[in-house]
C-alpha cells in the first residue's frame, strides 16, 4: 500500500497527473472530495518543484556526458526506447489508434527523459 501511495504521488507530480487532478477538482461536486483533490494537487506541485530543483542540481554541464549506467546520461531518443517506455503504461502497436495516440502524446520525449531520470 505504501508503494502504491508513493507511485500515485509520483504520477500526481507529472504535468499530466496535475492536469487530471485539476480536471477532477473542476468536475467534483462534493466539497470533501474537492478538498482532498486540492490537497493532493498542492502536494504534487510541491513534489514537482522539488524534483525539478533536484534535476537542475544533478544535471551535468551540457558539454559533459555521464557514463551509461548512471541515472542520467545523454543518449539519443529512439523509437525503440520510446516504445519500451510506453509499454509500461499499456501501449502496444495493436491498441486502437486513439488509445495508442493518447499514451504517445502524454509521454513526450522530455517527459520520458525526466521520468527515467526519476527512476521510472
PDB file of C-alpha atoms in Angstrom:
ATOM      1  CA  UNK A   1       0.000   0.000   0.000  1.00  0.00           C
ATOM      2  CA  UNK A   2       2.906   2.363   0.740  1.00  0.00           C
ATOM      3  CA  UNK A   3       4.350   1.615  -2.707  1.00  0.00           C
ATOM      4  CA  UNK A   4       1.008   2.443  -4.311  1.00  0.00           C
ATOM      5  CA  UNK A   5       0.804   5.741  -2.420  1.00  0.00           C
ATOM      6  CA  UNK A   6       4.346   6.632  -3.491  1.00  0.00           C
ATOM      7  CA  UNK A   7       3.637   5.718  -7.116  1.00  0.00           C
ATOM      8  CA  UNK A   8       0.432   7.762  -7.032  1.00  0.00           C
ATOM      9  CA  UNK A   9       2.296  10.761  -5.593  1.00  0.00           C
ATOM     10  CA  UNK A  10       4.945  10.462  -8.321  1.00  0.00           C
ATOM     11  CA  UNK A  11       2.259  10.257 -11.003  1.00  0.00           C
ATOM     12  CA  UNK A  12       0.401  13.220  -9.492  1.00  0.00           C
ATOM     13  CA  UNK A  13       3.620  15.256  -9.732  1.00  0.00           C
ATOM     14  CA  UNK A  14       3.791  14.828 -13.525  1.00  0.00           C
ATOM     15  CA  UNK A  15       2.211  17.519 -15.709  1.00  0.00           C
ATOM     16  CA  UNK A  16      -0.391  15.021 -16.887  1.00  0.00           C
ATOM     17  CA  UNK A  17      -1.152  13.902 -13.350  1.00  0.00           C
ATOM     18  CA  UNK A  18      -1.621  17.514 -12.289  1.00  0.00           C
ATOM     19  CA  UNK A  19      -3.892  18.151 -15.284  1.00  0.00           C
ATOM     20  CA  UNK A  20      -6.009  15.159 -14.275  1.00  0.00           C
ATOM     21  CA  UNK A  21      -6.223  16.418 -10.689  1.00  0.00           C
ATOM     22  CA  UNK A  22      -7.307  19.863 -11.887  1.00  0.00           C
ATOM     23  CA  UNK A  23      -9.971  18.297 -14.109  1.00  0.00           C
ATOM     24  CA  UNK A  24     -11.194  16.106 -11.236  1.00  0.00           C
ATOM     25  CA  UNK A  25     -11.378  19.144  -8.933  1.00  0.00           C
ATOM     26  CA  UNK A  26     -13.385  21.039 -11.526  1.00  0.00           C
ATOM     27  CA  UNK A  27     -15.733  18.105 -12.132  1.00  0.00           C
ATOM     28  CA  UNK A  28     -16.249  17.223  -8.469  1.00  0.00           C
ATOM     29  CA  UNK A  29     -19.464  18.375  -6.855  1.00  0.00           C
ATOM     30  CA  UNK A  30     -18.571  17.040  -3.414  1.00  0.00           C
ATOM     31  CA  UNK A  31     -16.807  19.589  -1.205  1.00  0.00           C
ATOM     32  CA  UNK A  32     -14.816  16.996   0.760  1.00  0.00           C
ATOM     33  CA  UNK A  33     -13.645  15.343  -2.481  1.00  0.00           C
ATOM     34  CA  UNK A  34     -12.604  18.741  -3.842  1.00  0.00           C
ATOM     35  CA  UNK A  35     -10.666  19.480  -0.644  1.00  0.00           C
ATOM     36  CA  UNK A  36      -8.881  16.116  -0.800  1.00  0.00           C
ATOM     37  CA  UNK A  37      -8.066  16.566  -4.507  1.00  0.00           C
ATOM     38  CA  UNK A  38      -6.864  20.123  -3.888  1.00  0.00           C
ATOM     39  CA  UNK A  39      -4.556  18.868  -1.127  1.00  0.00           C
ATOM     40  CA  UNK A  40      -3.206  16.190  -3.499  1.00  0.00           C
ATOM     41  CA  UNK A  41      -2.624  18.817  -6.177  1.00  0.00           C
ATOM     42  CA  UNK A  42      -0.814  21.094  -3.724  1.00  0.00           C
ATOM     43  CA  UNK A  43       1.412  18.172  -2.613  1.00  0.00           C
ATOM     44  CA  UNK A  44       2.011  17.200  -6.255  1.00  0.00           C
ATOM     45  CA  UNK A  45       3.038  20.729  -7.203  1.00  0.00           C
ATOM     46  CA  UNK A  46       5.428  20.849  -4.250  1.00  0.00           C
ATOM     47  CA  UNK A  47       6.940  17.460  -5.181  1.00  0.00           C
ATOM     48  CA  UNK A  48       7.278  18.544  -8.821  1.00  0.00           C
ATOM     49  CA  UNK A  49       9.129  21.695  -7.743  1.00  0.00           C
ATOM     50  CA  UNK A  50      11.454  19.614  -5.534  1.00  0.00           C
ATOM     51  CA  UNK A  51      12.075  17.115  -8.353  1.00  0.00           C
ATOM     52  CA  UNK A  52      12.794  19.875 -10.855  1.00  0.00           C
ATOM     53  CA  UNK A  53      15.195  21.594  -8.465  1.00  0.00           C
ATOM     54  CA  UNK A  54      16.972  18.288  -7.773  1.00  0.00           C
ATOM     55  CA  UNK A  55      17.297  17.586 -11.508  1.00  0.00           C
ATOM     56  CA  UNK A  56      18.757  21.040 -12.085  1.00  0.00           C
ATOM     57  CA  UNK A  57      21.333  20.454  -9.360  1.00  0.00           C
ATOM     58  CA  UNK A  58      22.128  16.945 -10.620  1.00  0.00           C
ATOM     59  CA  UNK A  59      22.413  17.721 -14.316  1.00  0.00           C
ATOM     60  CA  UNK A  60      25.946  17.797 -15.605  1.00  0.00           C
ATOM     61  CA  UNK A  61      27.126  20.737 -17.695  1.00  0.00           C
ATOM     62  CA  UNK A  62      25.899  20.418 -21.271  1.00  0.00           C
ATOM     63  CA  UNK A  63      29.387  19.628 -22.511  1.00  0.00           C
ATOM     64  CA  UNK A  64      29.739  16.599 -20.236  1.00  0.00           C
ATOM     65  CA  UNK A  65      28.194  13.215 -20.905  1.00  0.00           C
ATOM     66  CA  UNK A  66      27.850  10.880 -17.949  1.00  0.00           C
ATOM     67  CA  UNK A  67      28.658   7.206 -18.221  1.00  0.00           C
ATOM     68  CA  UNK A  68      25.976   4.733 -19.187  1.00  0.00           C
ATOM     69  CA  UNK A  69      24.654   3.142 -16.040  1.00  0.00           C
ATOM     70  CA  UNK A  70      24.364   6.495 -14.350  1.00  0.00           C
ATOM     71  CA  UNK A  71      20.833   7.681 -13.646  1.00  0.00           C
ATOM     72  CA  UNK A  72      21.252  10.458 -16.182  1.00  0.00           C
ATOM     73  CA  UNK A  73      23.194  10.279 -19.414  1.00  0.00           C
ATOM     74  CA  UNK A  74      22.888  11.693 -22.857  1.00  0.00           C
ATOM     75  CA  UNK A  75      21.587   9.046 -25.175  1.00  0.00           C
ATOM     76  CA  UNK A  76      19.597   9.718 -28.306  1.00  0.00           C
ATOM     77  CA  UNK A  77      15.888   9.088 -28.020  1.00  0.00           C
ATOM     78  CA  UNK A  78      14.980   6.271 -30.362  1.00  0.00           C
ATOM     79  CA  UNK A  79      11.616   4.867 -31.323  1.00  0.00           C
ATOM     80  CA  UNK A  80      12.612   1.611 -29.629  1.00  0.00           C
ATOM     81  CA  UNK A  81      13.365   3.447 -26.370  1.00  0.00           C
ATOM     82  CA  UNK A  82      10.050   5.354 -26.569  1.00  0.00           C
ATOM     83  CA  UNK A  83       8.052   2.194 -27.205  1.00  0.00           C
ATOM     84  CA  UNK A  84       9.754   0.341 -24.361  1.00  0.00           C
ATOM     85  CA  UNK A  85       8.795   3.148 -22.009  1.00  0.00           C
ATOM     86  CA  UNK A  86       5.245   3.473 -23.364  1.00  0.00           C
ATOM     87  CA  UNK A  87       4.708  -0.277 -22.920  1.00  0.00           C
ATOM     88  CA  UNK A  88       4.977   0.193 -19.148  1.00  0.00           C
ATOM     89  CA  UNK A  89       1.760   2.223 -19.464  1.00  0.00           C
ATOM     90  CA  UNK A  90      -0.143  -0.261 -21.601  1.00  0.00           C
ATOM     91  CA  UNK A  91       0.980   0.879 -25.046  1.00  0.00           C
ATOM     92  CA  UNK A  92       1.226  -1.623 -27.869  1.00  0.00           C
ATOM     93  CA  UNK A  93       1.163  -1.263 -31.634  1.00  0.00           C
ATOM     94  CA  UNK A  94      -2.093  -3.224 -31.627  1.00  0.00           C
ATOM     95  CA  UNK A  95      -4.001  -0.739 -29.453  1.00  0.00           C
ATOM     96  CA  UNK A  96      -6.726   1.250 -31.168  1.00  0.00           C
ATOM     97  CA  UNK A  97      -5.181   4.383 -32.629  1.00  0.00           C
ATOM     98  CA  UNK A  98      -6.900   6.795 -30.225  1.00  0.00           C
ATOM     99  CA  UNK A  99      -5.661   4.883 -27.150  1.00  0.00           C
ATOM    100  CA  UNK A 100      -2.169   4.480 -28.583  1.00  0.00           C
ATOM    101  CA  UNK A 101      -2.018   8.179 -29.524  1.00  0.00           C
ATOM    102  CA  UNK A 102      -3.156   9.234 -26.045  1.00  0.00           C
ATOM    103  CA  UNK A 103      -0.185   7.438 -24.443  1.00  0.00           C
ATOM    104  CA  UNK A 104       2.250   8.694 -27.103  1.00  0.00           C
ATOM    105  CA  UNK A 105       1.092  12.304 -26.767  1.00  0.00           C
ATOM    106  CA  UNK A 106       1.072  12.166 -22.987  1.00  0.00           C
ATOM    107  CA  UNK A 107       4.633  10.810 -22.743  1.00  0.00           C
ATOM    108  CA  UNK A 108       6.682  13.086 -24.990  1.00  0.00           C
ATOM    109  CA  UNK A 109      10.468  12.698 -25.225  1.00  0.00           C
ATOM    110  CA  UNK A 110      11.183  15.269 -22.483  1.00  0.00           C
ATOM    111  CA  UNK A 111       8.607  13.607 -20.203  1.00  0.00           C
ATOM    112  CA  UNK A 112      10.166  10.193 -20.824  1.00  0.00           C
ATOM    113  CA  UNK A 113      13.657  11.508 -20.104  1.00  0.00           C
ATOM    114  CA  UNK A 114      12.511  13.173 -16.904  1.00  0.00           C
ATOM    115  CA  UNK A 115      10.659  10.065 -15.771  1.00  0.00           C
ATOM    116  CA  UNK A 116      13.722   7.915 -16.490  1.00  0.00           C
ATOM    117  CA  UNK A 117      15.916  10.337 -14.544  1.00  0.00           C
ATOM    118  CA  UNK A 118      13.495   9.963 -11.623  1.00  0.00           C
ATOM    119  CA  UNK A 119      13.776   6.180 -11.782  1.00  0.00           C
ATOM    120  CA  UNK A 120      10.720   5.113 -13.760  1.00  0.00           C
TER     121      UNK A 120
END
